[in-house]
Every structure is written in C-alpha cells, then in structure tokens.
Short mmCIF file of C-alpha atoms and ligand atoms in Angstrom, two decimals:
data_model
loop_
_atom_site.label_atom_id
_atom_site.label_comp_id
_atom_site.label_asym_id
_atom_site.label_seq_id
_atom_site.Cartn_x
_atom_site.Cartn_y
_atom_site.Cartn_z
CA UNK A 20 3.66 -28.10 -10.10
CA UNK A 21 1.97 -29.39 -6.97
CA UNK A 22 -0.46 -27.21 -5.06
CA UNK A 23 -1.17 -27.56 -1.35
CA UNK A 24 -3.92 -25.53 0.34
CA UNK A 25 -3.97 -24.73 4.03
CA UNK A 26 -7.58 -24.59 5.09
CA UNK A 27 -9.12 -24.22 8.54
CA UNK A 28 -11.89 -21.93 9.59
CA UNK A 29 -10.49 -21.82 13.08
CA UNK A 30 -8.25 -18.78 13.54
CA UNK A 31 -4.76 -19.12 14.95
CA UNK A 32 -4.45 -22.87 14.45
CA UNK A 33 -1.11 -22.59 12.64
CA UNK A 34 -1.93 -22.24 8.94
CA UNK A 35 0.58 -19.47 8.31
CA UNK A 36 3.27 -21.00 10.52
CA UNK A 37 3.04 -24.36 8.77
CA UNK A 38 2.90 -22.64 5.37
CA UNK A 39 6.20 -20.82 5.86
CA UNK A 40 7.88 -23.79 7.51
CA UNK A 41 6.83 -26.30 4.85
CA UNK A 42 7.88 -23.82 2.15
CA UNK A 43 11.37 -23.51 3.61
CA UNK A 44 11.61 -27.30 4.08
CA UNK A 45 10.86 -27.65 0.36
CA UNK A 46 13.46 -24.99 -0.54
CA UNK A 47 16.03 -26.90 1.52
CA UNK A 48 15.00 -29.94 -0.55
CA UNK A 49 16.02 -27.96 -3.68
CA UNK A 50 12.45 -27.33 -4.81
CA UNK A 51 11.24 -24.14 -6.47
CA UNK A 52 8.62 -22.91 -4.07
CA UNK A 53 6.06 -20.11 -3.91
CA UNK A 54 3.39 -19.17 -1.42
CA UNK A 55 0.12 -17.57 -2.44
CA UNK A 56 -1.28 -15.55 0.45
CA UNK A 57 -5.05 -15.24 0.16
CA UNK A 58 -5.39 -13.83 3.68
CA UNK A 59 -6.13 -10.08 3.84
CA UNK A 60 -4.23 -10.13 7.17
CA UNK A 61 -1.18 -10.75 4.90
CA UNK A 62 0.71 -12.63 7.62
CA UNK A 63 2.91 -14.51 5.16
CA UNK A 64 3.35 -11.56 2.80
CA UNK A 65 4.63 -9.46 5.71
CA UNK A 66 6.91 -12.31 6.80
CA UNK A 67 8.35 -12.31 3.26
CA UNK A 68 8.85 -8.51 3.12
CA UNK A 69 11.71 -8.75 5.60
CA UNK A 70 13.35 -11.63 3.75
CA UNK A 71 14.37 -9.52 0.77
CA UNK A 72 15.28 -11.78 -2.14
CA UNK A 73 15.39 -14.96 -0.05
CA UNK A 74 12.94 -17.57 -1.30
CA UNK A 75 10.14 -18.51 -1.23
CA UNK A 76 8.42 -16.06 -3.54
CA UNK A 77 5.25 -14.86 -1.82
CA UNK A 78 2.37 -13.46 -3.83
CA UNK A 79 -0.57 -11.74 -2.17
CA UNK A 80 -3.71 -12.41 -4.11
CA UNK A 81 -7.47 -12.62 -4.01
CA UNK A 82 -9.72 -15.66 -4.46
CA UNK A 83 -11.13 -14.39 -7.74
CA UNK A 84 -7.60 -14.07 -9.19
CA UNK A 85 -6.33 -17.44 -7.94
CA UNK A 86 -6.80 -19.70 -10.93
CA UNK A 87 -5.31 -17.19 -13.40
CA UNK A 88 -2.41 -16.58 -11.04
CA UNK A 89 -1.69 -20.30 -10.63
CA UNK A 90 -1.88 -20.77 -14.39
CA UNK A 91 0.80 -18.09 -14.83
CA UNK A 92 2.99 -19.83 -12.24
CA UNK A 93 2.97 -23.24 -13.91
CA UNK A 94 6.44 -24.27 -15.02
CA UNK A 95 8.14 -21.79 -12.71
CA UNK A 96 7.57 -23.70 -9.46
CA UNK A 97 7.59 -27.27 -8.18
CA UNK A 98 5.42 -26.53 -5.15
CA UNK A 99 2.89 -23.80 -4.36
CA UNK A 100 1.41 -23.47 -0.89
CA UNK A 101 -1.76 -21.44 -0.49
CA UNK A 102 -2.43 -19.79 2.87
CA UNK A 103 -6.02 -18.82 3.56
CA UNK A 104 -7.85 -16.60 6.06
CA UNK A 105 -9.85 -18.14 8.92
CA UNK A 106 -13.06 -16.45 7.82
CA UNK A 107 -15.78 -18.18 5.88
CA UNK A 108 -15.71 -17.09 2.29
CA UNK A 109 -14.45 -17.76 -1.16
CA UNK A 110 -10.79 -18.03 -0.21
CA UNK A 111 -10.74 -21.51 1.27
CA UNK A 112 -13.21 -22.83 -1.34
CA UNK A 113 -11.10 -21.53 -4.21
CA UNK A 114 -7.85 -22.68 -2.58
CA UNK A 115 -9.25 -26.18 -2.01
CA UNK A 116 -10.56 -26.23 -5.59
CA UNK A 117 -7.10 -25.45 -6.96
CA UNK A 118 -5.21 -27.81 -4.66
CA UNK A 119 -3.82 -31.30 -5.19
CA UNK A 120 -3.91 -31.81 -1.44
CA UNK A 121 -5.43 -29.97 1.52
CA UNK A 122 -3.91 -29.64 4.99
CA UNK A 123 -6.08 -28.70 7.94
CA UNK A 124 -4.02 -27.75 10.99
CA UNK A 125 -5.70 -27.98 14.37
CA UNK A 126 -5.00 -28.11 18.05
CA UNK A 127 -6.12 -31.29 19.78
CA UNK A 128 -9.10 -29.82 21.56
CA UNK A 129 -12.77 -30.69 21.18
CA UNK A 130 -13.91 -27.20 20.10
CA UNK A 131 -11.11 -27.00 17.53
CA UNK A 132 -11.87 -30.45 16.18
CA UNK A 133 -15.49 -29.40 15.58
CA UNK A 134 -14.20 -26.57 13.37
CA UNK A 135 -11.92 -29.06 11.61
CA UNK A 136 -14.88 -31.20 10.67
CA UNK A 137 -16.50 -28.26 8.88
CA UNK A 138 -13.32 -27.56 6.90
CA UNK A 139 -13.02 -31.25 6.04
CA UNK A 140 -16.60 -31.35 4.77
CA UNK A 141 -15.79 -28.52 2.40
CA UNK A 142 -12.74 -30.33 1.05
CA UNK A 143 -14.59 -33.65 0.81
CA UNK A 144 -17.31 -31.96 -1.22
CA UNK A 145 -14.60 -31.12 -3.74
CA UNK A 146 -13.14 -34.66 -3.46
CA UNK A 147 -9.68 -33.45 -2.53
CA UNK A 148 -7.26 -35.55 -0.51
CA UNK A 149 -7.38 -33.91 2.89
CA UNK A 150 -5.31 -34.42 6.00
CA UNK A 151 -5.52 -32.96 9.45
CA UNK A 152 -2.23 -31.87 11.03
CA UNK A 153 -2.12 -31.78 14.81
CA UNK A 154 -0.31 -28.56 15.71
CA UNK A 155 0.76 -26.72 18.84
CA UNK A 156 0.50 -29.86 20.95
CA UNK A 157 2.05 -29.58 24.41
CA UNK A 158 5.26 -31.66 24.34
CA UNK A 159 4.56 -32.76 27.90
CA UNK A 160 1.06 -34.08 27.23
CA UNK A 161 0.76 -37.85 27.10
CA UNK A 162 1.14 -39.21 23.58
CA UNK A 163 -2.07 -41.22 23.84
CA UNK A 164 -4.16 -38.03 23.55
CA UNK A 165 -3.04 -37.53 19.95
CA UNK A 166 -3.49 -41.24 19.20
CA UNK A 167 -7.01 -41.32 20.68
CA UNK A 168 -8.04 -38.24 18.68
CA UNK A 169 -6.48 -39.77 15.58
CA UNK A 170 -8.61 -42.89 15.96
CA UNK A 171 -11.80 -40.89 16.62
CA UNK A 172 -11.18 -39.00 13.36
CA UNK A 173 -10.29 -42.24 11.56
CA UNK A 174 -13.74 -43.60 12.44
CA UNK A 175 -15.14 -40.70 10.44
CA UNK A 176 -12.81 -41.43 7.52
CA UNK A 177 -10.54 -38.50 8.34
CA UNK A 178 -6.81 -39.03 8.06
CA UNK A 179 -4.23 -37.28 10.21
CA UNK A 180 -0.60 -36.65 9.24
CA UNK A 181 1.65 -39.00 11.23
CA UNK A 182 3.93 -36.19 12.44
CA UNK A 183 2.50 -34.15 15.31
CA UNK A 184 3.85 -30.57 15.46
CA UNK A 185 4.41 -29.59 19.07
CA UNK A 186 4.17 -26.25 20.77
CA UNK A 187 7.66 -24.80 20.62
CA UNK A 188 8.75 -21.21 21.16
CA UNK A 189 11.05 -21.33 18.13
CA UNK A 190 8.09 -21.57 15.73
CA UNK A 191 6.70 -18.19 16.80
CA UNK A 192 10.03 -16.50 17.43
CA UNK A 193 11.50 -17.50 14.08
CA UNK A 194 8.30 -16.46 12.31
CA UNK A 195 8.48 -13.04 14.01
CA UNK A 196 12.05 -12.68 12.71
CA UNK A 197 10.88 -13.49 9.15
CA UNK A 198 12.62 -16.86 9.34
CA UNK A 199 11.68 -20.42 10.19
CA UNK A 200 12.94 -22.88 12.78
CA UNK A 201 14.73 -24.65 9.91
CA UNK A 202 16.88 -21.57 9.33
CA UNK A 203 17.29 -20.31 12.90
CA UNK A 204 18.23 -23.70 14.34
CA UNK A 205 18.41 -26.51 11.76
CA UNK A 206 19.31 -29.03 14.48
CA UNK A 207 16.30 -28.21 16.68
CA UNK A 208 13.54 -30.68 17.42
CA UNK A 209 11.16 -28.25 15.70
CA UNK A 210 13.24 -28.42 12.51
CA UNK A 211 13.16 -32.24 12.71
CA UNK A 212 9.37 -32.19 13.10
CA UNK A 213 8.92 -29.96 10.08
CA UNK A 214 11.29 -32.02 7.92
CA UNK A 215 9.34 -35.16 8.89
CA UNK A 216 6.03 -33.49 8.04
CA UNK A 217 7.46 -32.27 4.75
CA UNK A 218 8.83 -35.75 3.91
CA UNK A 219 5.41 -37.27 4.50
CA UNK A 220 3.76 -34.50 2.44
CA UNK A 221 6.08 -35.16 -0.49
CA UNK A 222 5.21 -38.87 -0.39
CA UNK A 223 1.51 -38.06 -0.35
CA UNK A 224 1.81 -35.66 -3.27
CA UNK A 225 3.69 -38.28 -5.30
CA UNK A 226 1.17 -41.00 -4.44
CA UNK A 227 -1.85 -38.85 -5.14
CA UNK A 228 -0.74 -37.88 -8.65
CA UNK A 229 -3.64 -38.50 -11.00
CA UNK A 230 -5.44 -40.60 -8.42
CA UNK A 231 -9.03 -39.55 -7.69
CA UNK A 232 -9.80 -39.45 -4.00
CA UNK A 233 -12.97 -41.26 -3.00
CA UNK A 234 -13.13 -40.83 0.72
CA UNK A 235 -16.09 -42.48 2.36
CA UNK A 236 -17.10 -40.23 5.20
CA UNK A 237 -19.20 -42.12 7.68
CA UNK A 238 -21.89 -40.58 9.87
N1 ATP B 326 3.55 -25.28 16.93
C1 ATP B 326 3.52 -24.06 17.45
N2 ATP B 326 4.24 -23.75 18.54
C2 ATP B 326 4.22 -22.51 19.09
N3 ATP B 326 3.50 -21.50 18.61
C3 ATP B 326 2.74 -21.73 17.51
C4 ATP B 326 2.71 -23.00 16.87
N4 ATP B 326 1.88 -22.91 15.80
C5 ATP B 326 1.43 -21.66 15.78
N5 ATP B 326 1.92 -20.93 16.80
C6 ATP B 326 1.65 -19.54 17.13
O1 ATP B 326 0.25 -19.35 17.18
C7 ATP B 326 -0.11 -18.12 16.60
C8 ATP B 326 -1.05 -18.37 15.43
O2 ATP B 326 -0.36 -19.11 14.44
P1 ATP B 326 -0.60 -18.82 12.89
O3 ATP B 326 -0.53 -17.37 12.60
O4 ATP B 326 0.29 -19.72 12.14
O5 ATP B 326 -2.11 -19.32 12.77
P2 ATP B 326 -3.13 -19.10 11.58
O6 ATP B 326 -3.98 -20.30 11.52
O7 ATP B 326 -2.40 -18.71 10.36
O8 ATP B 326 -3.94 -17.84 12.13
P3 ATP B 326 -5.05 -17.01 11.30
O9 ATP B 326 -6.25 -17.88 11.28
O10 ATP B 326 -5.23 -15.76 12.11
O11 ATP B 326 -4.48 -16.77 9.95
C9 ATP B 326 1.18 -17.44 16.18
O12 ATP B 326 1.57 -16.56 17.18
C10 ATP B 326 2.16 -18.60 16.06
O13 ATP B 326 3.49 -18.19 16.32
MG1 MG B 327 -2.68 -17.06 9.10
#
C-alpha cells in the first residue's frame, strides 16, 4: 500500500482537487484506492457523500488517529491519498510522516512559491520524497514561465512534477458535482493532464520503493 500526502500551507492551491482527481485516475487504473481526509473543512468527505457507493472510499480522520487508521487499511488498498488542511498544525506533519511521497500543489506566483518552500522544508526534515505540482496555471500563459520557475526551484534542490495542471473550468465544476474531469469528460484535456500526472506519480512510487531520499537542499 502506497501512501501519498498532499501538503501545502497555502489555502486553495488545489490539494483537494488533485486528491480526488488522482484517486479516480488510480481507480480507472484498476487500483484499490482510499482517501483519508484530515481537513476539518471535510471538502473531500463531502464530495464523497454524494457519490454513494462509488469508489474511492473516503475516511474523515484526525491527525492523532492517522497511523492507527493507516495500519488498519493495509492490505485493503493499493493507494491511499491523504488530504490535509491549509492551517499549520499536526495534520500535515503527521500526513508527511506517514507518506511514501509528498505532493505540494501550488500556483506559479511568487507569494505562493514562498509558502511552498515552507511546506517543502517540513517534508525535507522528515526526508520524504517531495514534489511540487504546478496547478491552476493559465493555459494562455507562455510556457516559459513554468520552465523558469521549475529551474529556480531546481537550484534549491526542489523537484517539480513534469505535468503542469492548467486552470480549467471542468476541474471545479466536476468537483462540485461530486465527480472528476475523468468521469465527466474522459476525453477532455483536463482528463489527459490528470492521467499524465498519475502516470508520473505511479513511476515515482515504484522507483522510490525502499529507497531513502537524501535531498541536498542548497541555500
Ligand atoms: N486546475 C484548476 N482549474 C480550475 N480551478 C481549480 C483548479 N484547481 C483548483 N481549482 C479550484 O480552486 C478552488 C480551491 O481548490 P481546492 O479546494 O482543491 O484547494 P485546496 O488546496 O484543497 O484548498 P484548502 O486549502 O481550502 O483545502 C476550488 O474552487 C477548485 O475548484
Ligand atoms: Mg482542501
């Protein structure tokens, strides 16, 4: 059972959206998937309420219960995604501690990137493989902006997922309908983006198995 934590102190950067979308991508890849929602806002738990018996299973929990909960889930799932609140607290620390890999979604904007660096420091302190995901990027903005930001982060030893997730109405609209872009319109560009991100994530999880992560963070 692989565990992926979404962690970003910045609110509204796409943690819950990417959590549900990656979960459904994994289901469509025949994986047994659950989401643990550590956010008291219960965004993902409410999304799941309307889905009835449709996977993924979503479990609302609290940081103090996380390790016991995950222990009880072992064997039942191939992939568990943990969504966390944007507030500083135990939730992201516990989620990162439990995770095989940490994803930090962010918009490509200086103030957001500053918040990313704080989340990354937390994950680095726990020596977890950590990747930024550029989210909600304007499709019309020149591609070089993402590439320049990627290289600035690379200079600090911070890796960014190759697939940029663009700002697309279908992400929010499908989420509001307790679905994902993958279900509402499997042929959409959004669905392609998510499948590409999921494919990369799967590769990373396979590569990282039993491999300690010794990131050298410069500066
Ligand atoms: N790629 C995207 N394109 C369009 N809208 C997006 C995208 N990503 C996120 N959003 C929208 O931005 C808002 C915030 O997204 P989301 O709830 O996923 O963020 P979050 O990081 O979980 O927020 P919080 O920190 O409050 O938990 C939502 O309305 C969502 O639909
Ligand atoms: Mg959220």
